Amino acid sequence: MKKHKTSGKPAYYMESVPKMKKIMRNYYLKAKYARYLGKKVAWITSGGPVEPLIAMGIIPVYPENHGAMIGVSHTGVELCEVAEGMGYSGDLCSYARADIGASETGGGPIGGLPKPDMLICCNNICGTVLKWYEIQARKFQVPLFILDTPFVHTEFTKEAKTYVDRQVKDYIRFLETAMKKKFPYDKMNVVGKRSVEAMRLWQQVLNTATAKPAPFTAFDAFFHLALIVTLRGTKTVLRYYRFLLDELNQRVEKGIGMVENEQYRFLWDNLPIWHRMRWLSRAFAARNAALVADTYTSAWCGTVDNIDENDFLGSMGEAYTRIYLNIGVDQMAEKVLNMIDKYDVDGLVMHSNRSCKPYSFGQYDIQRIVQRERGLPVLILESDMVDARKFSEGQVETRIDAFMEMVGQK
Amino acid sequence: MITCGIDIGSVTAKGVIMDENNLLATTIQFTGYNAGTAGETVLQKLLGQAGLKREQIVALIATGYGRNSVDFADKTLSEIICHGAGAHFAIPTARTVIDIGGQDSKVILLSDAGQVLNFVMNDKCAAGTGRFLEVMARALETDLDGFGQLSLKGSTPAAISSTCTVFAESEVISLVAKGESRENIIAGIHRSIAARTVAMANRVGLIPDIVMTGGVSRNIGVIQALEKLLNLPVTVPENAQLTGAIGAALLAQRAPNVA
């Protein structure tokens, strides 16, 4: 194993990792004990506008982030089975099934999420969240706010803007009613600016992987992502990402790559296969391949240019509507091609994710476009982000081998 | 140069010894539960047949699902690249290779020179594979060899819509109960396999000539169903079942430094 020249630690060691674990532990502890701290808890979808919650002092909790933890901790199948036993179809999103299962049994790695005081659902990521949140609103008997973001087939129209901007106002009124207090617009300004800064920092963090060798891989980005998802708008996030960026820049300067002998560089598409993170990262590393970037983690900073940091509330409707999963396949392919050039990759690895229909739909078209425009090989792995029953090791291994042989032929 | 290719599939283990372009020995046997032992037996049979000693083999490549269990191999390669090389060797004009084996099916797109350009595999499901045919043959009380011939006698293929082996089996059982003829049912099964394969082939972008390899290529019913749906001829090379092993032996010649 290659060692740091100075510290004697293995190349994969990063000081940020234990820091991040501590922040996440504290975050979940605070959320679990919110009631004793006199705080309210809101469950919110991963692509939902969290900033107004932060401004209001509400603790946001993400069933999807929880779903990822369930996947990593290999408790996904048993929780999905609970939901299936309740009558939910095995074809339903495994985040939804795992969440429903965990809220029924208190199972999973942290014994379930704290009970919500309200639910915030934004359908910019999929349609499943609508019914999923309605079910949970009924179960917990709490108010539900839905932010409906129209799909951006080709362009974001004036009508769409009016439509979402009005809902942002409704959202503020919803929070004022739920919290029985006035919305703090001055605080919102501060939170909005912090959120924009966090997104820019996150983009800079991801940018470091343009270096060769890449100082970290998509597998690491999947881990460090949790903060930009859950707590953007807080100071904690800024402090952490500055630290992470600093560490990554140092690795770049010293030429420390996450994959020893990085020979091939790939771009990952779709959510991670949470229950197979270690296996997959080893499988690629053993073949001298680094997954240097991905379309998933960059979704949390992809629309930062649509936000006016001096008018966060006035511009966030557009930013939340134009995210990666809410745009047409042509625009998605455009983004993929840009990332291929930016990170100078040798191929594209697509996870065809049985759970995530909006992400997986269109992948074959994107594959075709990438092959036509860049002549790069594309690997498609069929699996599921949480449901380990949808993974076949022998098949995936054969596909990776064949893909590497194709790349090696070039 | 004398090389060996061993292809350990989920159902059968295949092996060949080649000297340049000549086949010196070939063998096919059931894999059984121990892929490593199967590889060893295949090698011993091949050496006996060719009258060669292990040391005379310059390079040995293992492929197939059990490739990593062949611990005496100089190198392992995926069956995709091996089937590509083997098909190109047998039919140099081959651009699309349809390989249906025991537990999976794949469509491989080749360049003029026989390099793999792209491939697509069935998803995690046995439908459209050799295993699927085995289950169906058992349900219809015939064997795989009889399956192809019987289907040619079917006048109107029965509709089999399930994409799952288990559900398709119960679909077949209800067709039997309804009194549908065995020939038509089998023809329907072949049609459903062909339809799934054609969908995969279209995904990868099909270019003629089309060559079929793997164990299922022995089934004339599947070949004819494929030709009908594709409206193109499908060629089955001699030794089609050995294509992966032949490809492995050929690739071993190209990379003699593997030893």
XYZ file of C-alpha atoms in Angstrom:
669
model
C 0.000 0.000 0.000
C 1.272 3.436 -0.980
C 1.914 5.603 2.082
C 1.766 9.322 2.668
C 5.319 10.506 2.635
C 4.897 12.478 5.837
C 2.251 10.866 8.001
C 2.823 7.199 7.250
C -0.935 6.667 6.743
C -2.250 4.637 3.783
C -3.175 6.643 0.670
C -6.902 6.155 1.207
C -6.764 7.729 4.667
C -8.336 11.167 4.904
C -8.572 13.212 8.067
C -11.910 14.567 6.903
C -13.601 11.182 7.239
C -13.704 10.930 11.058
C -14.670 14.621 11.217
C -17.582 14.004 8.892
C -18.697 10.960 10.861
C -18.706 13.052 14.036
C -20.775 15.814 12.410
C -23.312 13.313 11.104
C -23.511 11.552 14.476
C -24.173 14.855 16.222
C -26.713 15.847 13.610
C -28.706 12.651 14.065
C -28.412 12.803 17.855
C -29.760 16.343 17.810
C -32.580 15.270 15.507
C -33.421 12.240 17.660
C -33.549 14.369 20.816
C -35.122 17.412 19.138
C -38.086 17.290 21.469
C -35.880 17.665 24.524
C -34.102 20.562 22.847
C -37.397 22.274 22.149
C -36.907 21.906 18.405
C -39.277 20.847 15.665
C -38.401 18.209 13.095
C -39.325 18.298 9.403
C -38.898 15.366 7.058
C -37.881 16.612 3.645
C -37.105 15.052 0.252
C -33.486 15.048 -0.895
C -34.041 17.684 -3.568
C -36.298 19.803 -1.368
C -35.692 23.436 -0.350
C -34.163 23.075 3.086
C -32.959 26.647 3.548
C -36.246 28.098 4.878
C -36.297 25.300 7.492
C -32.783 26.197 8.622
C -33.780 29.869 8.815
C -36.770 28.880 10.977
C -34.609 26.776 13.302
C -36.372 23.555 12.298
C -34.227 20.398 12.169
C -34.444 18.842 8.703
C -34.351 15.059 8.464
C -34.039 13.153 5.196
C -35.663 9.761 4.731
C -33.492 9.369 1.618
C -30.261 9.981 3.504
C -31.575 7.523 6.071
C -32.270 5.141 3.184
C -28.645 5.411 2.105
C -27.537 4.585 5.661
C -29.893 1.614 5.660
C -28.320 0.453 2.395
C -24.763 0.834 3.661
C -25.596 -0.994 6.884
C -27.149 -3.921 4.955
C -30.509 -3.603 6.673
C -32.290 -2.696 3.439
C -33.672 -6.084 2.551
C -35.305 -6.762 5.914
C -36.915 -3.301 5.982
C -38.101 -3.599 2.383
C -39.624 -6.938 3.299
C -41.539 -5.283 6.141
C -43.034 -2.814 3.646
C -43.769 -5.605 1.180
C -45.515 -7.490 3.983
C -47.685 -4.394 4.512
C -48.716 -4.651 0.881
C -46.293 -2.346 -0.908
C -45.022 -3.621 -4.244
C -41.460 -4.823 -4.629
C -41.266 -2.481 -7.626
C -41.729 0.564 -5.413
C -38.593 2.652 -4.735
C -36.444 0.943 -2.102
C -35.892 4.232 -0.242
C -39.663 4.467 0.151
C -39.948 0.816 1.183
C -37.022 1.054 3.608
C -38.423 4.249 5.126
C -41.912 2.805 5.493
C -40.416 -0.375 6.968
C -38.204 1.545 9.395
C -40.979 3.865 10.542
C -43.119 0.800 11.211
C -40.535 -1.195 13.154
C -37.935 1.318 14.374
C -35.364 -0.838 12.611
C -32.259 0.144 10.694
C -28.875 1.466 11.787
C -30.170 4.330 13.978
C -33.413 2.794 15.177
C -35.577 4.816 12.812
C -35.941 8.554 12.263
C -37.384 10.901 14.879
C -41.098 11.468 14.482
C -41.765 14.431 12.183
C -43.700 17.566 13.113
C -44.233 18.339 9.432
C -43.331 16.959 6.017
C -41.857 18.886 3.092
C -42.078 17.172 -0.261
C -40.649 18.485 -3.504
C -41.349 16.384 -6.585
C -38.319 17.645 -8.537
C -36.655 14.256 -7.992
C -39.580 11.925 -8.736
C -43.286 11.331 -8.479
C -42.992 8.578 -5.907
C -42.303 11.075 -3.131
C -45.846 12.477 -3.430
C -47.587 9.287 -2.353
C -44.780 8.303 -0.010
C -45.086 11.589 1.903
C -48.880 11.464 1.847
C -48.707 8.030 3.454
C -46.337 9.278 6.137
C -48.429 12.418 6.727
C -51.428 10.153 7.375
C -49.416 7.854 9.597
C -47.940 10.610 11.756
C -50.927 12.956 11.477
C -48.760 15.947 10.620
C -49.111 18.702 7.996
C -47.567 18.132 4.563
C -46.317 20.796 2.175
C -45.872 19.872 -1.468
C -43.717 21.965 -3.783
C -44.717 20.975 -7.299
C -41.930 21.623 -9.795
C -43.002 21.240 -13.427
C -40.748 19.064 -15.574
C -38.347 21.084 -17.742
C -38.624 19.277 -21.083
C -36.661 21.873 -23.020
C -36.811 25.247 -21.306
C -37.859 26.801 -18.026
C -40.796 28.949 -19.067
C -42.091 32.205 -17.609
C -45.291 30.429 -16.620
C -43.299 27.753 -14.807
C -41.412 30.448 -12.936
C -44.610 32.185 -11.825
C -46.029 28.822 -10.794
C -43.092 27.790 -8.573
C -42.458 31.287 -7.189
C -46.035 31.403 -5.910
C -45.502 28.092 -4.200
C -42.387 29.406 -2.488
C -44.626 32.052 -0.906
C -47.080 29.314 0.099
C -44.184 27.407 1.615
C -43.253 30.357 3.831
C -46.884 30.731 4.931
C -47.039 26.997 5.651
C -43.965 27.268 7.890
C -45.354 30.341 9.678
C -48.590 28.479 10.410
C -46.819 25.307 11.527
C -44.395 27.188 13.786
C -46.888 29.859 14.841
C -44.328 32.593 14.266
C -43.238 35.091 11.630
C -40.738 34.006 9.044
C -37.310 35.587 9.750
C -36.440 37.130 6.386
C -33.172 38.648 7.655
C -32.009 35.228 8.872
C -33.076 33.788 5.537
C -30.683 36.155 3.766
C -27.793 34.840 5.812
C -28.817 31.206 5.340
C -29.296 31.729 1.604
C -25.818 33.170 1.203
C -24.334 30.313 3.209
C -26.193 27.811 1.082
C -24.842 29.314 -2.121
C -21.362 29.342 -0.669
C -21.733 25.694 0.376
C -22.774 24.704 -3.136
C -19.795 26.539 -4.604
C -17.484 24.847 -2.123
C -18.995 21.462 -2.924
C -18.406 22.117 -6.614
C -14.773 22.993 -5.849
C -14.451 19.789 -3.840
C -15.707 17.772 -6.809
C -13.477 19.741 -9.181
C -10.348 18.460 -7.419
C -10.932 15.086 -9.093
C -9.991 16.647 -12.431
C -6.411 16.171 -11.199
C -4.522 13.055 -12.235
C -4.406 10.978 -10.185
C -7.739 11.960 -8.643
C -7.336 12.742 -4.933
C -10.662 11.091 -4.207
C -13.249 9.108 -6.141
C -17.001 9.123 -6.588
C -17.195 6.510 -3.820
C -15.721 9.110 -1.463
C -17.960 11.834 -2.861
C -20.989 9.660 -2.042
C -19.857 9.740 1.570
C -18.943 13.427 1.834
C -22.176 14.343 0.061
C -24.346 13.875 3.155
C -23.714 17.396 4.461
C -24.564 19.331 1.310
C -27.804 17.344 1.200
C -28.819 17.644 4.815
C -27.447 20.834 6.318
C -26.685 23.331 3.572
C -27.291 26.825 4.854
C -25.540 26.133 8.164
C -22.051 27.203 9.210
C -21.097 23.599 9.952
C -21.253 22.727 6.283
C -19.012 25.611 5.271
C -16.414 24.772 7.899
C -16.397 21.127 6.928
C -16.143 21.590 3.174
C -13.365 24.174 3.580
C -11.455 21.604 5.575
C -12.176 18.856 3.031
C -11.225 21.086 0.099
C -7.988 21.967 1.807
C -7.141 18.327 2.400
C -7.976 17.399 -1.193
C -5.882 20.249 -2.560
C -2.981 19.029 -0.477
C -3.410 15.545 -1.892
C -3.399 16.985 -5.399
C -0.229 18.936 -4.665
C 1.478 15.844 -3.297
C 0.165 13.716 -6.146
C -1.695 11.320 -3.827
C -4.387 9.435 -5.703
C -7.205 7.462 -4.081
C -6.653 4.582 -6.501
C -3.147 3.263 -6.539
C -1.821 3.182 -10.129
C -4.749 5.119 -11.567
C -4.713 4.052 -15.189
C -8.352 4.456 -16.213
C -10.820 7.154 -15.253
C -14.588 6.689 -15.400
C -17.721 8.712 -14.841
C -20.522 7.174 -12.743
C -24.195 7.778 -13.448
C -27.143 7.299 -11.062
C -27.327 6.691 -7.328
C -24.677 4.544 -5.666
C -25.312 0.879 -4.981
C -25.129 1.578 -1.244
C -24.986 -2.065 -0.157
C -22.043 -2.770 -2.457
C -19.907 0.354 -2.040
C -16.837 -1.400 -0.724
C -17.078 -4.326 -3.119
C -17.472 -2.034 -6.137
C -14.767 0.414 -5.159
C -12.381 -2.507 -4.668
C -13.463 -4.111 -7.934
C -12.598 -0.962 -9.885
C -9.453 -0.152 -7.893
C -8.160 -3.700 -8.436
C -8.428 -3.007 -12.170
C -6.527 0.302 -11.789
C -9.691 2.232 -12.468
C -10.915 5.285 -10.594
C -14.493 6.503 -10.799
C -13.441 10.122 -10.679
C -16.797 11.842 -10.949
C -20.523 11.193 -11.021
C -23.740 12.849 -12.088
C -25.348 12.189 -8.693
C -23.265 14.186 -6.221
C -22.895 17.084 -8.634
C -26.677 17.458 -8.674
C -26.412 19.329 -5.357
C -24.483 22.179 -6.914
C -25.573 21.899 -10.549
C -28.035 24.785 -10.434
C -26.069 27.173 -8.236
C -25.787 29.611 -11.154
C -29.568 29.915 -11.242
C -29.599 31.312 -7.712
C -29.316 34.980 -6.881
C -27.601 34.919 -3.519
C -29.027 38.354 -2.709
C -32.543 37.114 -3.415
C -32.511 33.473 -2.424
C -36.261 33.079 -1.938
C -36.975 34.847 -5.202
C -34.673 32.614 -7.223
C -34.777 29.251 -5.460
C -37.965 28.152 -7.218
C -36.135 28.116 -10.522
C -33.010 26.496 -9.080
C -35.017 23.697 -7.472
C -36.984 23.118 -10.645
C -34.008 22.835 -12.984
C -32.138 20.078 -11.162
C -30.648 17.099 -13.022
C -33.578 14.724 -12.552
C -36.168 17.267 -13.632
C -34.823 18.049 -17.097
C -35.130 16.346 -20.487
C -32.806 13.594 -21.678
C -31.063 15.920 -24.169
C -30.079 18.311 -21.391
C -28.993 15.391 -19.206
C -26.810 14.041 -22.013
C -25.324 17.507 -22.463
C -24.324 17.554 -18.795
C -22.865 14.055 -19.070
C -20.804 15.057 -22.117
C -19.526 18.143 -20.277
C -18.450 16.004 -17.346
C -16.751 13.513 -19.664
C -14.632 16.327 -21.087
C -14.054 18.081 -17.783
C -12.823 15.017 -15.904
C -11.164 13.509 -18.982
C -12.619 10.032 -18.520
C -12.151 6.829 -20.520
C -15.676 5.548 -20.168
C -19.072 5.853 -18.544
C -20.446 3.469 -15.899
C -24.223 3.609 -15.589
C -26.120 2.059 -12.725
C -29.507 1.090 -14.093
C -31.290 1.438 -10.792
C -34.475 -0.563 -10.404
C -35.680 1.811 -7.713
C -35.022 5.136 -9.354
C -37.117 5.333 -12.486
C -36.528 9.014 -13.360
C -32.788 8.504 -13.112
C -32.673 5.234 -15.034
C -35.167 6.139 -17.724
C -33.240 7.599 -20.653
C -29.950 5.919 -19.797
C -29.909 3.936 -23.029
C -30.418 7.154 -24.976
C -27.632 8.849 -23.043
C -25.449 5.803 -23.711
C -26.102 6.141 -27.424
C -25.397 9.874 -27.387
C -22.126 9.375 -25.485
C -21.025 6.665 -27.902
C -21.897 8.827 -30.878
C -20.393 12.083 -29.607
C -17.329 10.820 -27.779
C -16.885 7.225 -28.939
C -16.477 6.058 -25.356
C -17.435 2.630 -24.026
C -20.387 2.512 -21.648
C -20.974 -0.091 -18.960
C -24.488 -0.675 -17.657
C -24.854 -2.362 -14.277
C -28.331 -3.441 -13.254
C -28.973 -3.238 -9.567
C -30.734 -1.225 -6.891
C -29.504 1.402 -4.459
C -30.801 -0.348 -1.310
C -32.457 -3.649 -2.229
C -29.572 -6.143 -2.295
C -31.843 -8.796 -3.805
C -31.500 -6.966 -7.109
C -27.738 -7.497 -7.316
C -26.030 -10.427 -8.999
C -22.331 -10.518 -8.220
C -21.320 -12.955 -10.972
C -23.110 -10.952 -13.652
C -21.751 -7.620 -12.484
C -18.223 -8.973 -12.292
C -18.428 -10.369 -15.831
C -19.726 -7.041 -17.112
C -16.940 -5.110 -15.389
C -14.331 -7.496 -16.805
C -15.726 -7.243 -20.329
C -15.907 -3.450 -20.028
C -12.298 -3.227 -18.857
C -11.246 -5.438 -21.766
C -13.058 -3.090 -24.150
C -11.391 -0.048 -22.608
C -8.013 -1.802 -22.707
C -8.447 -2.577 -26.417
C -8.672 1.086 -27.286
C 2.216 -22.125 -30.736
C 0.086 -24.479 -28.654
C -2.483 -22.804 -26.411
C -5.480 -23.865 -24.390
C -8.820 -22.196 -23.732
C -11.139 -23.332 -20.960
C -14.658 -21.963 -20.684
C -16.395 -22.844 -17.419
C -20.065 -22.037 -17.913
C -22.879 -22.387 -15.420
C -24.033 -25.661 -16.982
C -21.173 -27.008 -19.098
C -17.392 -26.743 -19.021
C -15.741 -26.534 -22.421
C -12.107 -26.724 -23.438
C -9.950 -26.703 -26.546
C -6.275 -27.035 -27.336
C -5.167 -25.210 -30.448
C -2.004 -25.001 -32.461
C -2.333 -21.714 -34.320
C -5.644 -22.108 -36.173
C -5.973 -25.871 -35.760
C -8.052 -27.567 -33.129
C -5.998 -30.361 -31.550
C -8.492 -31.397 -28.899
C -11.983 -30.430 -27.737
C -14.157 -31.459 -24.842
C -17.503 -30.590 -23.280
C -18.752 -31.828 -19.927
C -21.114 -30.771 -17.148
C -19.620 -28.221 -14.800
C -21.118 -29.740 -11.685
C -20.794 -27.998 -8.333
C -17.032 -27.556 -8.341
C -15.835 -25.281 -11.124
C -12.185 -25.745 -10.156
C -12.365 -29.524 -10.437
C -14.249 -29.213 -13.715
C -11.421 -27.085 -15.109
C -8.836 -29.648 -14.044
C -10.802 -32.543 -15.596
C -11.258 -30.605 -18.829
C -7.520 -29.958 -19.054
C -6.619 -33.619 -18.375
C -9.105 -34.812 -21.020
C -7.709 -32.361 -23.550
C -4.098 -33.319 -22.878
C -4.964 -37.032 -23.183
C -6.832 -36.445 -26.420
C -4.043 -34.387 -27.991
C -1.281 -36.593 -26.548
C 0.406 -33.540 -25.048
C 2.035 -32.718 -21.728
C 1.039 -29.691 -19.638
C 4.423 -28.080 -20.258
C 3.814 -28.069 -23.991
C 0.936 -25.633 -23.572
C 2.464 -22.191 -23.928
C -0.462 -20.242 -22.563
C -3.827 -21.102 -21.027
C -6.724 -18.685 -20.658
C -9.848 -19.391 -18.621
C -13.183 -17.727 -19.300
C -16.851 -18.118 -18.351
C -18.557 -17.749 -14.990
C -16.151 -20.139 -13.328
C -13.029 -18.493 -14.797
C -11.674 -17.405 -11.449
C -11.902 -20.956 -10.097
C -9.397 -22.196 -12.683
C -6.373 -21.442 -10.545
C -3.867 -22.908 -13.014
C -4.864 -20.479 -15.793
C -2.246 -17.973 -16.905
C -4.920 -15.362 -17.317
C -8.684 -14.960 -17.155
C -10.857 -13.062 -19.615
C -14.577 -12.413 -19.715
C -16.638 -14.628 -21.984
C -17.686 -11.543 -23.926
C -14.269 -10.902 -25.446
C -13.705 -14.665 -25.907
C -17.001 -15.231 -27.714
C -16.191 -12.217 -29.867
C -12.776 -13.584 -30.800
C -14.110 -17.116 -31.329
C -17.006 -15.947 -33.505
C -14.741 -13.716 -35.583
C -12.391 -16.655 -36.116
C -15.197 -18.965 -37.231
C -17.052 -16.396 -39.360
C -14.779 -13.426 -40.197
C -17.729 -11.372 -41.459
C -19.536 -11.676 -38.105
C -20.488 -8.269 -36.675
C -23.176 -9.275 -34.211
C -22.793 -12.274 -31.931
C -25.784 -13.665 -30.100
C -24.631 -15.926 -27.308
C -27.229 -17.747 -25.279
C -25.741 -19.884 -22.570
C -26.996 -21.636 -19.472
C -27.607 -18.688 -17.217
C -27.380 -15.629 -19.375
C -27.761 -14.308 -22.843
C -25.765 -11.584 -24.478
C -25.458 -9.725 -27.723
C -21.971 -8.595 -28.704
C -21.187 -6.062 -31.401
C -17.871 -6.548 -33.199
C -15.730 -4.329 -35.383
C -14.524 -5.519 -38.793
C -11.379 -6.692 -37.054
C -13.283 -8.671 -34.449
C -12.846 -6.243 -31.560
C -15.691 -5.879 -29.092
C -17.406 -2.531 -29.699
C -20.306 -2.955 -27.331
C -22.327 -5.623 -25.578
C -25.547 -6.059 -23.714
C -26.524 -8.796 -21.285
C -29.875 -9.950 -19.978
C -30.803 -8.532 -16.600
C -30.746 -10.549 -13.411
C -33.331 -13.042 -14.554
C -33.188 -16.478 -16.148
C -35.798 -15.865 -18.851
C -34.358 -16.195 -22.320
C -31.522 -18.452 -21.273
C -30.645 -22.105 -21.561
C -31.829 -22.683 -18.010
C -35.230 -21.379 -19.043
C -35.355 -23.941 -21.844
C -34.353 -26.703 -19.450
C -37.182 -25.837 -17.083
C -39.630 -25.745 -19.986
C -38.382 -29.053 -21.392
C -38.956 -30.664 -18.014
C -42.456 -29.231 -17.781
C -43.211 -30.650 -21.237
C -41.562 -34.012 -20.595
C -39.050 -33.869 -23.391
C -35.327 -33.250 -23.566
C -33.447 -30.333 -25.048
C -32.484 -32.222 -28.190
C -36.115 -33.037 -28.914
C -37.154 -29.467 -28.198
C -35.861 -27.909 -31.410
C -37.268 -30.563 -33.686
C -40.676 -30.593 -32.002
C -41.063 -26.839 -32.340
C -40.587 -27.008 -36.103
C -43.795 -29.030 -36.251
C -45.749 -26.276 -34.498
C -48.113 -24.464 -36.840
C -49.158 -21.539 -34.624
C -46.783 -20.629 -31.812
C -48.663 -20.265 -28.529
C -48.426 -16.878 -26.826
C -46.033 -16.905 -23.855
C -45.999 -13.470 -22.316
C -44.218 -13.913 -18.998
C -40.649 -12.713 -18.830
C -39.994 -14.730 -15.690
C -39.011 -18.398 -15.878
C -41.176 -19.376 -12.943
C -44.236 -17.554 -14.240
C -43.625 -18.778 -17.778
C -43.547 -22.331 -16.456
C -46.952 -21.904 -14.889
C -48.152 -20.255 -18.095
C -46.977 -23.334 -19.990
C -48.756 -25.584 -17.529
C -52.019 -23.724 -18.069
C -51.541 -23.983 -21.838
C -51.104 -27.732 -21.414
C -54.270 -27.819 -19.330
C -56.134 -25.968 -22.088
C -55.104 -28.688 -24.515
C -52.672 -26.600 -26.612
C -50.362 -28.875 -28.617
C -46.882 -29.489 -27.297
C -45.390 -28.394 -30.619
C -47.162 -25.042 -30.535
C -46.216 -24.461 -26.931
C -42.560 -25.157 -27.667
C -42.684 -22.931 -30.734
C -44.164 -20.224 -28.504
C -41.359 -20.645 -25.977
C -38.777 -20.248 -28.724
C -40.560 -17.205 -30.039
C -40.506 -15.577 -26.594
C -36.760 -16.242 -26.220
C -36.149 -14.865 -29.696
C -38.213 -11.753 -28.960
C -36.222 -10.990 -25.814
C -32.971 -11.513 -27.672
C -34.000 -9.307 -30.578
C -34.898 -6.526 -28.129
C -31.376 -6.776 -26.681
C -29.840 -6.855 -30.144
C -31.715 -3.714 -31.139
C -30.486 -1.979 -28.004
C -26.876 -2.625 -28.931
C -27.474 -1.746 -32.599
C -27.539 -4.812 -34.771
C -25.202 -5.171 -37.781
C -25.136 -8.251 -40.078
C -23.654 -10.836 -40.348
C -25.257 -12.322 -37.312
C -23.678 -15.324 -35.682
C -25.084 -17.367 -32.840
C -22.906 -19.134 -30.288
C -23.407 -20.893 -26.952
C -25.279 -24.039 -25.987
C -28.696 -22.803 -27.103
C -27.412 -22.455 -30.682
C -27.912 -26.236 -30.897
C -31.646 -25.557 -30.823
C -32.885 -25.104 -34.382
C -36.230 -23.819 -33.101
C -34.594 -20.787 -31.486
C -32.485 -20.081 -34.582
C -35.507 -20.139 -36.861
C -37.542 -17.979 -34.498
C -34.673 -15.475 -34.413
C -34.344 -15.404 -38.197
C -38.049 -14.826 -38.558
C -38.100 -11.899 -36.133
C -34.884 -10.345 -37.428
C -35.711 -11.041 -41.046
C -32.022 -11.846 -41.467
C -30.053 -15.078 -41.622
C -28.413 -16.283 -38.425
C -25.303 -18.382 -38.909
C -24.274 -21.038 -36.421
C -20.600 -21.915 -36.718
C -19.328 -25.433 -36.416
C -18.395 -26.046 -32.761
C -20.701 -23.187 -31.734
C -20.760 -24.383 -28.149
C -16.968 -24.206 -28.044
C -16.773 -20.622 -29.325
C -15.791 -19.128 -25.961
C -13.061 -21.737 -25.394
C -11.757 -21.289 -28.939
C -11.693 -17.521 -28.459
C -9.766 -17.973 -25.217
C -7.188 -20.235 -26.922
C -6.802 -17.724 -29.771
C -6.404 -14.792 -27.410
C -3.779 -16.817 -25.538
C -1.785 -16.951 -28.789
C -1.956 -13.191 -29.143
C -0.660 -12.694 -25.638
C 1.987 -15.366 -25.224
C 3.678 -13.322 -22.524
C 0.826 -14.188 -20.172
C 2.518 -17.453 -19.262
